[in-house]
PDB file of C-alpha atoms and ligand atoms in Angstrom:
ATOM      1  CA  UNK A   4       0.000   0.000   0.000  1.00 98.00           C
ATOM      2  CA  UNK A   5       1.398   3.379  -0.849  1.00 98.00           C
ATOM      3  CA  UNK A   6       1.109   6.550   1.164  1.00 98.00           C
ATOM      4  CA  UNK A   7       0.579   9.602  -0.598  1.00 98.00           C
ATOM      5  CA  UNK A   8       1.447  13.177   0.988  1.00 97.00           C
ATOM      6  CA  UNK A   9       1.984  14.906  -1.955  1.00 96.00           C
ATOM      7  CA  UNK A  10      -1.534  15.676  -4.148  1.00 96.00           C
ATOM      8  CA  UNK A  11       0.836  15.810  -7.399  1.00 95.00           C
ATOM      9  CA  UNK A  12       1.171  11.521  -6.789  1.00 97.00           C
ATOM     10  CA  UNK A  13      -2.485  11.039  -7.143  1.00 97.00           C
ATOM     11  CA  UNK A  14      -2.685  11.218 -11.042  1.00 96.00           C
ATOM     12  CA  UNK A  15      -2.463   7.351 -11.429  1.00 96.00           C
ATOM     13  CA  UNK A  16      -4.957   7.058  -8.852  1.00 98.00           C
ATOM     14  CA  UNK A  17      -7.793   9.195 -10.714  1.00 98.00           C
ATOM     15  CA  UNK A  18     -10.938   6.736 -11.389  1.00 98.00           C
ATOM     16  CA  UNK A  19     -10.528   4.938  -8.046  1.00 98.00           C
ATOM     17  CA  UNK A  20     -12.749   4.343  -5.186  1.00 98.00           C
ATOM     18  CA  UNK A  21     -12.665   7.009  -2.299  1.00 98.00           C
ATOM     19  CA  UNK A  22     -12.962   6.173   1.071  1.00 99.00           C
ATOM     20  CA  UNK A  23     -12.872   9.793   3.215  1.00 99.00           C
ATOM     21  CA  UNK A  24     -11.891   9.607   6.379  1.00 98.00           C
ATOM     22  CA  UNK A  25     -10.800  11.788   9.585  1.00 98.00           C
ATOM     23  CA  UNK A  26      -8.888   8.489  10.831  1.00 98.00           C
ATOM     24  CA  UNK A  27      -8.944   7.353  13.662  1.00 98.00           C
ATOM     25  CA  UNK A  28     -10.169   4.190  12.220  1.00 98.00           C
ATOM     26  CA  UNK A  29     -12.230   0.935  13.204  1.00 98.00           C
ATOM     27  CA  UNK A  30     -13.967  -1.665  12.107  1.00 98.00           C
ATOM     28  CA  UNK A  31     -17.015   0.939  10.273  1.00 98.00           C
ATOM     29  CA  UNK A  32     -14.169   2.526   8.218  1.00 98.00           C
ATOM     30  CA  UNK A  33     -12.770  -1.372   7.526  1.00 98.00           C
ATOM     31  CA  UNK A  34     -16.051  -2.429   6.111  1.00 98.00           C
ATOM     32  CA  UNK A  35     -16.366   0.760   3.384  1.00 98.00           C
ATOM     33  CA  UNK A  36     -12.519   0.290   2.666  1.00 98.00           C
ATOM     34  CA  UNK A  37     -13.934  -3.724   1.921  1.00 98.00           C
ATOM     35  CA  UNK A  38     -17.066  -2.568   0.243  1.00 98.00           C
ATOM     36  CA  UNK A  39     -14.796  -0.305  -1.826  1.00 98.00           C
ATOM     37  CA  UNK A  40     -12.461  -2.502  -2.629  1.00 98.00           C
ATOM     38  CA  UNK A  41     -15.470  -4.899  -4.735  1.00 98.00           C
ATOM     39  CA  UNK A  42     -14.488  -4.289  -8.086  1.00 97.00           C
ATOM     40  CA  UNK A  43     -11.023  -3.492  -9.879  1.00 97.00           C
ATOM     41  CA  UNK A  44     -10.244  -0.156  -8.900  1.00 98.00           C
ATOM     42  CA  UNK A  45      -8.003   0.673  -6.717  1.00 98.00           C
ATOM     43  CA  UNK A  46      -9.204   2.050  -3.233  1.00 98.00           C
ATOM     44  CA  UNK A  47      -7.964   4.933  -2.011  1.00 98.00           C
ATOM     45  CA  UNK A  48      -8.353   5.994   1.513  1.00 99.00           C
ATOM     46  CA  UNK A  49      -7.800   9.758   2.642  1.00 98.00           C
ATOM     47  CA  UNK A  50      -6.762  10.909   6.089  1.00 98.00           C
ATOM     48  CA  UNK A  51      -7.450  14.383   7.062  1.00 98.00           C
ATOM     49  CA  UNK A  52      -8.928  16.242   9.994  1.00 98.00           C
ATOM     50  CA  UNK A  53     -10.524  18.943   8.438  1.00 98.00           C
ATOM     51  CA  UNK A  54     -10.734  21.969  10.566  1.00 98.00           C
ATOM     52  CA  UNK A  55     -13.500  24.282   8.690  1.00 98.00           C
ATOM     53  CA  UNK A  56     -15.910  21.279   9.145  1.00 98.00           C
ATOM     54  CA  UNK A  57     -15.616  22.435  13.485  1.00 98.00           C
ATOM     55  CA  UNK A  58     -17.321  24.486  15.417  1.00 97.00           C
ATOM     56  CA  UNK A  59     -15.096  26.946  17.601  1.00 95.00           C
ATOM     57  CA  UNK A  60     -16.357  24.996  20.752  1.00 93.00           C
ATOM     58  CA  UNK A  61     -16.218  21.547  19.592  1.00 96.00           C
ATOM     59  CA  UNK A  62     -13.227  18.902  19.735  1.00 95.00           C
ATOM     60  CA  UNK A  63     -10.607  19.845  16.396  1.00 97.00           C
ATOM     61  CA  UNK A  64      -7.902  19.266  18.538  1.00 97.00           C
ATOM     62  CA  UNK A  65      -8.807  16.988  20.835  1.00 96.00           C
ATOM     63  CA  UNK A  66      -9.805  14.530  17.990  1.00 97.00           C
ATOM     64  CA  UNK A  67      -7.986  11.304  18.219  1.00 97.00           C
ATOM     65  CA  UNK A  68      -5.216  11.178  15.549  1.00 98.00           C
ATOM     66  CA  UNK A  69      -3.677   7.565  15.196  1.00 98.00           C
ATOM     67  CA  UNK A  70      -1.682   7.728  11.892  1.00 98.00           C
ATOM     68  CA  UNK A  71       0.169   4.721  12.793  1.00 98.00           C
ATOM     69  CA  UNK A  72      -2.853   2.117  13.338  1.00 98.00           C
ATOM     70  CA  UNK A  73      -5.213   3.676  10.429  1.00 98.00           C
ATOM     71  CA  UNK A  74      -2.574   3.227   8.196  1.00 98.00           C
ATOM     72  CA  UNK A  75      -2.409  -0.890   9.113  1.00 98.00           C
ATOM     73  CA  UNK A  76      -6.231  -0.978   9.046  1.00 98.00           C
ATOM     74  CA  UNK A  77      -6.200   0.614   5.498  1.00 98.00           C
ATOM     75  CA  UNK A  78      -4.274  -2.192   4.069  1.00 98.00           C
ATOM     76  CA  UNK A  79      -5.351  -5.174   5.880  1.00 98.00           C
ATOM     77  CA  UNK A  80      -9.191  -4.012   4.319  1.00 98.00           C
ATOM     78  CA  UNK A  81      -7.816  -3.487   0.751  1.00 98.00           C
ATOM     79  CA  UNK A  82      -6.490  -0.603   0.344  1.00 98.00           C
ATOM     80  CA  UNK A  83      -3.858   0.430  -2.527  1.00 98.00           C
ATOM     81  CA  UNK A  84      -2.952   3.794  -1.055  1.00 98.00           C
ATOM     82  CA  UNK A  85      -3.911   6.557   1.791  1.00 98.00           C
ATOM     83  CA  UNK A  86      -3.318  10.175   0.828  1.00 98.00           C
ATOM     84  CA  UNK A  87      -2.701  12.508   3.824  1.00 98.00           C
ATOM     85  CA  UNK A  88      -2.892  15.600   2.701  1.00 98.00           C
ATOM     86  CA  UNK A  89      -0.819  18.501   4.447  1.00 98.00           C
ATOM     87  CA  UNK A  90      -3.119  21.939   5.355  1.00 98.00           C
ATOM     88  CA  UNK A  91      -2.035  23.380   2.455  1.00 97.00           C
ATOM     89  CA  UNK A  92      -2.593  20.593  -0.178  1.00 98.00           C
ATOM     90  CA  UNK A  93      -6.555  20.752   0.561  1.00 98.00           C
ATOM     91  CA  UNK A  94      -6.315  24.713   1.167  1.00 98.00           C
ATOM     92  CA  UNK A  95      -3.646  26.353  -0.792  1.00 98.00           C
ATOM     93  CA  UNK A  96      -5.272  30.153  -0.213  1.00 98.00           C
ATOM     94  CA  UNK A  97      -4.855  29.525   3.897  1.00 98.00           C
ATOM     95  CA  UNK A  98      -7.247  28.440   6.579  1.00 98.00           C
ATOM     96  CA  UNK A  99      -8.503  32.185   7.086  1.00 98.00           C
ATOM     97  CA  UNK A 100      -9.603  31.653   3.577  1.00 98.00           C
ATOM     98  CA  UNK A 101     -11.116  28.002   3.758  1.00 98.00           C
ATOM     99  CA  UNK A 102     -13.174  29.235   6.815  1.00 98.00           C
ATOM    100  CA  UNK A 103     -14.553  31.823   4.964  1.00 98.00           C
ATOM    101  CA  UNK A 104     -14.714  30.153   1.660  1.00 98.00           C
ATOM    102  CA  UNK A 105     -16.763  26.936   4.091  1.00 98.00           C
ATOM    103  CA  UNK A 106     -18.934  30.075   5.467  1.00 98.00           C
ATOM    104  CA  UNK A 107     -20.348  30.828   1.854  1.00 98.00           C
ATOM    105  CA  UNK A 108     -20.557  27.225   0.639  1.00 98.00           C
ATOM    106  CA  UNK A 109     -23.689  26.978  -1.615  1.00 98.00           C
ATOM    107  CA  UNK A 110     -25.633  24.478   0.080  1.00 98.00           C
ATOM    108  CA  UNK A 111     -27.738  21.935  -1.082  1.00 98.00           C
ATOM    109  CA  UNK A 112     -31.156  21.472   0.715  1.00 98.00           C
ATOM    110  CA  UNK A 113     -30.738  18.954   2.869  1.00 98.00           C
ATOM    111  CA  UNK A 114     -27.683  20.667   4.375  1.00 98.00           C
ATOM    112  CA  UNK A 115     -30.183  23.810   5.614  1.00 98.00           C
ATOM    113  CA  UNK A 116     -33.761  22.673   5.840  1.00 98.00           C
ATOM    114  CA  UNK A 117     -33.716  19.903   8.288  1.00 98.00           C
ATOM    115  CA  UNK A 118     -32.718  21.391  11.452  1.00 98.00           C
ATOM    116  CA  UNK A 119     -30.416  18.621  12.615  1.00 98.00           C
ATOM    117  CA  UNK A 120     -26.793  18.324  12.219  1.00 98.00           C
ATOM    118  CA  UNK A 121     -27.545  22.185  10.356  1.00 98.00           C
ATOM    119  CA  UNK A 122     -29.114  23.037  13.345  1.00 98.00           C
ATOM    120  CA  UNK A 123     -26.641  21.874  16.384  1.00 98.00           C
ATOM    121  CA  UNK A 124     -23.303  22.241  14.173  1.00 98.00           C
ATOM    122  CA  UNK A 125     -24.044  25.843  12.325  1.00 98.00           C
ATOM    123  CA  UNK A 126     -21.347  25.657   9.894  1.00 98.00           C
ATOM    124  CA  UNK A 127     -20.146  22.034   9.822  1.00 98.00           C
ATOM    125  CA  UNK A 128     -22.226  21.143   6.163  1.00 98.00           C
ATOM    126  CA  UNK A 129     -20.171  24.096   4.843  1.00 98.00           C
ATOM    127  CA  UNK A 130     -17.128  22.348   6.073  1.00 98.00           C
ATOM    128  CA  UNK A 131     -18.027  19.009   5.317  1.00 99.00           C
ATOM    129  CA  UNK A 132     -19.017  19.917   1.645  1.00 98.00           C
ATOM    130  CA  UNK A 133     -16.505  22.176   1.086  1.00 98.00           C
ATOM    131  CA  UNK A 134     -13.347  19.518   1.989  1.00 99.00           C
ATOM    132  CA  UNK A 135     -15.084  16.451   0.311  1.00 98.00           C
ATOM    133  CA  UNK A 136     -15.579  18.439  -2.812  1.00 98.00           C
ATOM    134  CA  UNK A 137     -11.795  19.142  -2.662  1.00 98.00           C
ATOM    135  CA  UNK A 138     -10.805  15.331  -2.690  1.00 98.00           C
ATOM    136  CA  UNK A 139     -13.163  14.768  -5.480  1.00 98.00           C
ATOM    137  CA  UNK A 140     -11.401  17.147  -7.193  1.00 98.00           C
ATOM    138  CA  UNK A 141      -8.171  15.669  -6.385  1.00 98.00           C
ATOM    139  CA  UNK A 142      -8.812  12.265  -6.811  1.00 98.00           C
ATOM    140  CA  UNK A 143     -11.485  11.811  -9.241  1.00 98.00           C
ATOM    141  CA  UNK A 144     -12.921   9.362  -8.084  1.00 98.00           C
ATOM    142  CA  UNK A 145     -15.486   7.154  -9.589  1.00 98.00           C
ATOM    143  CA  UNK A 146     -17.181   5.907  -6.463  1.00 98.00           C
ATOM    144  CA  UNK A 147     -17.423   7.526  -3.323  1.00 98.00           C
ATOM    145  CA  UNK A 148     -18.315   5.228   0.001  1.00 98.00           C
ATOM    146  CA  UNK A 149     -19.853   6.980   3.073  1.00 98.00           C
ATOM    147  CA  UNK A 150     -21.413   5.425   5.823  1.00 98.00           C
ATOM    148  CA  UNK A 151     -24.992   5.334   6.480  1.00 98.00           C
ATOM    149  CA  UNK A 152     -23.807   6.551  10.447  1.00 98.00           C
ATOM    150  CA  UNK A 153     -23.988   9.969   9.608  1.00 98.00           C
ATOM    151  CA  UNK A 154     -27.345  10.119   7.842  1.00 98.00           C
ATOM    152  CA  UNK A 155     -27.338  13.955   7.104  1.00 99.00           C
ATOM    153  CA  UNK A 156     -23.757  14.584   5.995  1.00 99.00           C
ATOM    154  CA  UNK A 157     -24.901  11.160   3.474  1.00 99.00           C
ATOM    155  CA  UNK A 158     -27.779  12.638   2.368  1.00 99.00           C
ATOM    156  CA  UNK A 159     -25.678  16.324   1.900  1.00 99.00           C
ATOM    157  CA  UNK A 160     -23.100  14.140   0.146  1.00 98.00           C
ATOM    158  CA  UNK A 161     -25.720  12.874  -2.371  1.00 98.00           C
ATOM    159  CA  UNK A 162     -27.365  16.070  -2.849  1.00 98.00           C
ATOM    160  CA  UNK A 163     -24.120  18.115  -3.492  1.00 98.00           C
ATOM    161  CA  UNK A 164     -23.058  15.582  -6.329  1.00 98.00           C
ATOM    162  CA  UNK A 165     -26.672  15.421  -7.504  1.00 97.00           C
ATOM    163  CA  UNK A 166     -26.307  19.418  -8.059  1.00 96.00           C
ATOM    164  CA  UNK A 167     -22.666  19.445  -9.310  1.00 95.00           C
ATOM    165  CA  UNK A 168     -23.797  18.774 -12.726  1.00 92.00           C
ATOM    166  CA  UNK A 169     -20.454  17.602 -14.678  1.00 95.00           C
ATOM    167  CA  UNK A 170     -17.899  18.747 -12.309  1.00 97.00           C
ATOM    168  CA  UNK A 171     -17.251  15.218 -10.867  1.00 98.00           C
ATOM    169  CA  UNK A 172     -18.650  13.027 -14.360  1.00 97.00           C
ATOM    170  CA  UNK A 173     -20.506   9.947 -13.260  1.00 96.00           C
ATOM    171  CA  UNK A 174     -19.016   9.715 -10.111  1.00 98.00           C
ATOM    172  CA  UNK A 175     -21.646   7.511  -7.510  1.00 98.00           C
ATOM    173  CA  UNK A 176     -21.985   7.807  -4.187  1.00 98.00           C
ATOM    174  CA  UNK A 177     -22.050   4.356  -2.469  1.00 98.00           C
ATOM    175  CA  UNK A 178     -24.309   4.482   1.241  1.00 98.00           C
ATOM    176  CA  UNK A 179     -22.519   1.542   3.262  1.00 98.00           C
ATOM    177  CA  UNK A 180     -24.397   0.424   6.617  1.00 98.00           C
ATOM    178  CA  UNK A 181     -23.640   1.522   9.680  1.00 98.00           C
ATOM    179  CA  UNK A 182     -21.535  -1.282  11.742  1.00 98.00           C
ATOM    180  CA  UNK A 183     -22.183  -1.677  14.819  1.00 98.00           C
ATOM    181  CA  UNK A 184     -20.548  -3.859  18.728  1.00 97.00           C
ATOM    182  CA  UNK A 185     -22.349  -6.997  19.795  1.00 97.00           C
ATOM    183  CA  UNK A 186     -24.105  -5.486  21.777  1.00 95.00           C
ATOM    184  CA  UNK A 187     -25.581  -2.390  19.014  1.00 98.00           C
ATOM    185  CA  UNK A 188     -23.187   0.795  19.894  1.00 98.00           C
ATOM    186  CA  UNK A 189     -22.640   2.186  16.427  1.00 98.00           C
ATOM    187  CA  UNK A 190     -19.157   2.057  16.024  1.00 98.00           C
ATOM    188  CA  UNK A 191     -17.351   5.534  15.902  1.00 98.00           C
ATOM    189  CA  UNK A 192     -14.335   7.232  16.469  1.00 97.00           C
ATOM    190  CA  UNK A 193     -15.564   9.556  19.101  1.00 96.00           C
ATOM    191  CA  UNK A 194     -16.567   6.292  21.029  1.00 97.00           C
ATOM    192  CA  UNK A 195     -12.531   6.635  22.303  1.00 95.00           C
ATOM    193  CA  UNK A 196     -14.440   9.581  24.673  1.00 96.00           C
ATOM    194  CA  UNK A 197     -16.347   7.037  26.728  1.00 95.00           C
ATOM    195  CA  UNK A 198     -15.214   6.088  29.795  1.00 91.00           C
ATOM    196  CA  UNK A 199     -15.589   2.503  31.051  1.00 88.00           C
ATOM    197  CA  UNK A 200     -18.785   2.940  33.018  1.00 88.00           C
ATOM    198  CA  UNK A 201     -20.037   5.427  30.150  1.00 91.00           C
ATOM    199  CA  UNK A 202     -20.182   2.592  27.709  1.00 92.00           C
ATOM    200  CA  UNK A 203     -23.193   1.169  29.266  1.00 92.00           C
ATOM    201  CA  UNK A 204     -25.053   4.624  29.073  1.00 95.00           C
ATOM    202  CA  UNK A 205     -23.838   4.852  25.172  1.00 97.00           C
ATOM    203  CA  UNK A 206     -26.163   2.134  24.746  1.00 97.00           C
ATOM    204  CA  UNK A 207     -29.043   4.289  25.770  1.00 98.00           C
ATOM    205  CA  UNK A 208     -28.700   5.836  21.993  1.00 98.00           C
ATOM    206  CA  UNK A 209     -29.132   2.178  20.594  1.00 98.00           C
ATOM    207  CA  UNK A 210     -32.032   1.177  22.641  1.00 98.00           C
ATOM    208  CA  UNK A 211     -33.465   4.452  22.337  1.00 98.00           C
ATOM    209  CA  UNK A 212     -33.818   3.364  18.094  1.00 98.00           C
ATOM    210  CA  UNK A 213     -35.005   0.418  19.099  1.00 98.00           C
ATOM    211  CA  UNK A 214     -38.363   1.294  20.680  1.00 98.00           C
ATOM    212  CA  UNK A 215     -38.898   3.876  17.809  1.00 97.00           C
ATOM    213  CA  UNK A 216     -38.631   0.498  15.757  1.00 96.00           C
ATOM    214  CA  UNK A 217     -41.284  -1.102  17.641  1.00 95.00           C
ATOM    215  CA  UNK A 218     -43.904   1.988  17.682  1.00 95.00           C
ATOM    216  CA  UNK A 219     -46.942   2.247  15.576  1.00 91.00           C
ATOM    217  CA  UNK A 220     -46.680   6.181  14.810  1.00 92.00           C
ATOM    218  CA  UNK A 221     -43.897   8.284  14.472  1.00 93.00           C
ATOM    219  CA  UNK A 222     -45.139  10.718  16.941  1.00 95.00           C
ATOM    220  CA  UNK A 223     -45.076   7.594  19.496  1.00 96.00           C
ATOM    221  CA  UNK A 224     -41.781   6.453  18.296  1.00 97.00           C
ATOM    222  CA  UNK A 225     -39.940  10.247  18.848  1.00 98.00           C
ATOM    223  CA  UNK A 226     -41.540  10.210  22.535  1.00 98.00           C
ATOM    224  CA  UNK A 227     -39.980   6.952  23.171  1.00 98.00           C
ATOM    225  CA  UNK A 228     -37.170   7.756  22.209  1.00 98.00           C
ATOM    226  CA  UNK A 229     -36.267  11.048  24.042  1.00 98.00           C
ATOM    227  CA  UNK A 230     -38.047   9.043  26.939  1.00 98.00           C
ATOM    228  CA  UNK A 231     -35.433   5.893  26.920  1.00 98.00           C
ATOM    229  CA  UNK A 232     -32.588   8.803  25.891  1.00 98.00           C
ATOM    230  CA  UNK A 233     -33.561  11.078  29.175  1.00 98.00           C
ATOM    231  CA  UNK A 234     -33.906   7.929  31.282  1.00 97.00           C
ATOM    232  CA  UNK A 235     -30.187   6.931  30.635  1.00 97.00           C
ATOM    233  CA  UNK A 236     -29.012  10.648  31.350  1.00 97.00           C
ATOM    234  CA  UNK A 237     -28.606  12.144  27.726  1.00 98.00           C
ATOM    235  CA  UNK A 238     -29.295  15.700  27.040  1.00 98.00           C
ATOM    236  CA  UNK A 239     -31.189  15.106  23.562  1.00 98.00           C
ATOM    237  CA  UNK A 240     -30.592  17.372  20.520  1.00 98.00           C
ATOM    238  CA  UNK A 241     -33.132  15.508  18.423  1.00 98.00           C
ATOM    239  CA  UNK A 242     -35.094  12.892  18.465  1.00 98.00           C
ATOM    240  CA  UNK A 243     -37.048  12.498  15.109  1.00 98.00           C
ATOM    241  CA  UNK A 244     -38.352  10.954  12.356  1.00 98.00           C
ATOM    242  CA  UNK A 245     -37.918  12.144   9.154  1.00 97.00           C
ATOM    243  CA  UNK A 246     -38.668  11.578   5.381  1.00 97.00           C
ATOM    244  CA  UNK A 247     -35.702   9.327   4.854  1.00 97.00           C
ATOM    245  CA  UNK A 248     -34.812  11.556   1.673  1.00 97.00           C
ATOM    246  CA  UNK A 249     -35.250  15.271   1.911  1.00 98.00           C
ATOM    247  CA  UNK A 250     -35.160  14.702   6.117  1.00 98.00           C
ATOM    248  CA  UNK A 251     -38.048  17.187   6.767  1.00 98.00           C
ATOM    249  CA  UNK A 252     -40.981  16.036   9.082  1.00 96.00           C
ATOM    250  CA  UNK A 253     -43.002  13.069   7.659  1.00 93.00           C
ATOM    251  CA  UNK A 254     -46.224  14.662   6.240  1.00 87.00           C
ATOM    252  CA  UNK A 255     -47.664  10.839   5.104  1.00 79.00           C
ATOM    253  CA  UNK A 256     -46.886   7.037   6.180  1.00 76.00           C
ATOM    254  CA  UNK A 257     -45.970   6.194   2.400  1.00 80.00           C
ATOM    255  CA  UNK A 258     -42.576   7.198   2.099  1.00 88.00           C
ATOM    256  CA  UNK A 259     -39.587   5.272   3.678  1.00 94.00           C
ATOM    257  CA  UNK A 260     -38.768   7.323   6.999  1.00 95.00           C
ATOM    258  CA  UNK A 261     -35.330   6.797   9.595  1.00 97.00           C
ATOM    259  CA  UNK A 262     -35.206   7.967  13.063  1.00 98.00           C
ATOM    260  CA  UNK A 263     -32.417  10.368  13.393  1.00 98.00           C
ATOM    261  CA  UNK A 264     -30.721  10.802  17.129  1.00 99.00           C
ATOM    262  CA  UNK A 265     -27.748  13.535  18.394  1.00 98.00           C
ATOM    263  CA  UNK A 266     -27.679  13.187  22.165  1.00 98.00           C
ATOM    264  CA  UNK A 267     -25.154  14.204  24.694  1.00 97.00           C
ATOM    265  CA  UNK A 268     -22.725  13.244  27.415  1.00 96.00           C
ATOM    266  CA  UNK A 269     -20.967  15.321  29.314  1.00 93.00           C
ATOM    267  CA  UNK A 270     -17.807  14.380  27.421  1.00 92.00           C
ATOM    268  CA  UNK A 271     -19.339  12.682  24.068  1.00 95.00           C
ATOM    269  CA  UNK A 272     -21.967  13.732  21.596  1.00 97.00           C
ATOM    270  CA  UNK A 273     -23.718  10.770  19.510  1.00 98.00           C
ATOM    271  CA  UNK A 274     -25.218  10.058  16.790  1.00 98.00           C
ATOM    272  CA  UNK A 275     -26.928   7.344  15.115  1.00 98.00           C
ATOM    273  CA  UNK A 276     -30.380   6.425  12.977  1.00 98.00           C
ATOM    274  CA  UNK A 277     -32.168   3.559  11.765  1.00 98.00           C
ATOM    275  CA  UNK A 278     -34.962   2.800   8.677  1.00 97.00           C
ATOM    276  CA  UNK A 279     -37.947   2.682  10.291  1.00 95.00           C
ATOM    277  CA  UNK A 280     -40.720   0.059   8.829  1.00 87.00           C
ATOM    278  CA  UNK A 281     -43.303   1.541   6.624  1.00 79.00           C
ATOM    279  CA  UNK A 282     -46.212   2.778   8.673  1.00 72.00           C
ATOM    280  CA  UNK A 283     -49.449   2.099   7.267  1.00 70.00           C
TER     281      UNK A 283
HETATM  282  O1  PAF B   9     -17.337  11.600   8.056  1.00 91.59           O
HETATM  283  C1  PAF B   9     -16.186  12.051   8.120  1.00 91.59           C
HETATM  284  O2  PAF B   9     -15.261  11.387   8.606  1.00 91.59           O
HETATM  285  C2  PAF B   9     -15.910  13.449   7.604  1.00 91.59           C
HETATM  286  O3  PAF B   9     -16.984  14.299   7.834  1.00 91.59           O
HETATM  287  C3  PAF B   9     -15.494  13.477   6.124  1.00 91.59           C
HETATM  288  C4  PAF B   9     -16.623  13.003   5.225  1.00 91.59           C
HETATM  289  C5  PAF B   9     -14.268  12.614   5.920  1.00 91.59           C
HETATM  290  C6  PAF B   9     -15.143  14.919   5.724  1.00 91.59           C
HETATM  291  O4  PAF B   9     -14.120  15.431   6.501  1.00 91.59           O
END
């Protein structure tokens, strides 16, 4: 497996499969490195922790960076290279410049409308967008894998490739499911926050999808949910079900629909969603 620092080494690479990461990897980044790797092009995974995509309050530098490890779990999944970009390879003009440039990104719909992710991270879709658009640049990809984990920023994903006309040719967006511990934490790399006796509350989030599964309406199924979430100590950001595509309320039971959680910890915020059955 090669590793790539320098964006001028990725020409040989263009028409592969993209894998974006932040690192810190596990077994959720394994699996879309795997589901990439089905085909014959090569997989490429990138590493960066992209600071416009943070809120001035939340945990840029605290993220866990573990070069070392990601770059063994990139190869023993299938990977032919990882590109680590320095700063400047993703934002030659400065990170003044990024942050304003993420400020103004044009967003697609489901980055604004929601109030979800938009609404707790003001500013993160511009990020997100804004650095993902720069590796498709970069690598050209022709097949994109993000997991299903974080619903919105999938959904944004799809939308912003949907609306870039040409500028990335037939390039498809693969959704990979979430993967998840025995016992139904959703694995991520912010799970490294939780203490020992945390882990048990974590689960809270799980269980909390779990009864929205088993309710008849979604109105029942987003009181259950902030019920089981308050009973295990979580301050809830959301709680909701939503038209599985544009993410707004559900206005019928026809269309496929996912329940969508953010909840906090005092020292983790989580995330996670499931399809819900169709209601009828
Ligand atoms: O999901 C992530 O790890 C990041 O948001 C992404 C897509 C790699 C952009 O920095």
């Amino acid at each position: 497996m090669r590793r790539i620092d320098d964006a001028g080494e990725l020409a040989d690479l263009h028409g592969c499969v993209l894998v974006p990461t932040m690192g810190a990897l596990h077994q959720g980044h394994a699996s879309l490195v795997r589901r990439a790797a089905v085909g014959d092009r090569p997989v490429v995974v990138t590493i960066f922790v992209n600071p416009t995509q943070f809120g001035p309050r939340e945990d840029f530098s605290k993220y866990p960076r573990t070069l070392e490890a990601d770059l063994r779990i990139a190869e023993a999944a299938g990977a032919a290279a990882v590109f680590v970009p320095p700063s400047d390879a993703i934002y030659p003009r400065g990170l003044d410049a990024a942050r304003t440039e993420a400020a103004a990104w044009p967003l697609p719909p489901v980055a604004t409308e929601p109030r979800l992710e938009d609404a707790a991270r003001p500013g993160h879709f511009g990020g997100v967008c804004q650095v993902v658009a720069r590796l498709f640049d970069l690598c050209r990809p022709c097949r994109a894998c993000f997991g299903e984990k974080d619903f919105q920023q999938l959904r944004v994903i799809e939308q912003m490739v949907q609306h870039g006309g040409d500028r990335w040719g037939d390039l498809r967006i693969e959704r990979c499911p979430t993967v998840r511990e025995r016992d139904g934490l959703a694995m991520s790399s912010r799970n490294r926050y939780l203490t020992e006796d945390r882990r048990d509350t974590a689960l809270g989030v799980y269980r909390a999808l779990q009864m929205a599964m088993s309710a008849q309406r979604p109105s029942t199924a987003e009181t259950l949910m902030r019920e089981t979430l308050q009973d295990h100590g979580f301050e809830v950001d959301y709680a909701v079900v939503r038209d599985a595509a544009s993410l707004r309320p559900v206005t019928g039971l026809e269309a496929p629909c996912r329940a969508l959680i953010a909840a906090r910890l005092p020292e983790v915020r989580l995330i996670d969603n499931m399809a819900m059955p169709i209601w009828r």
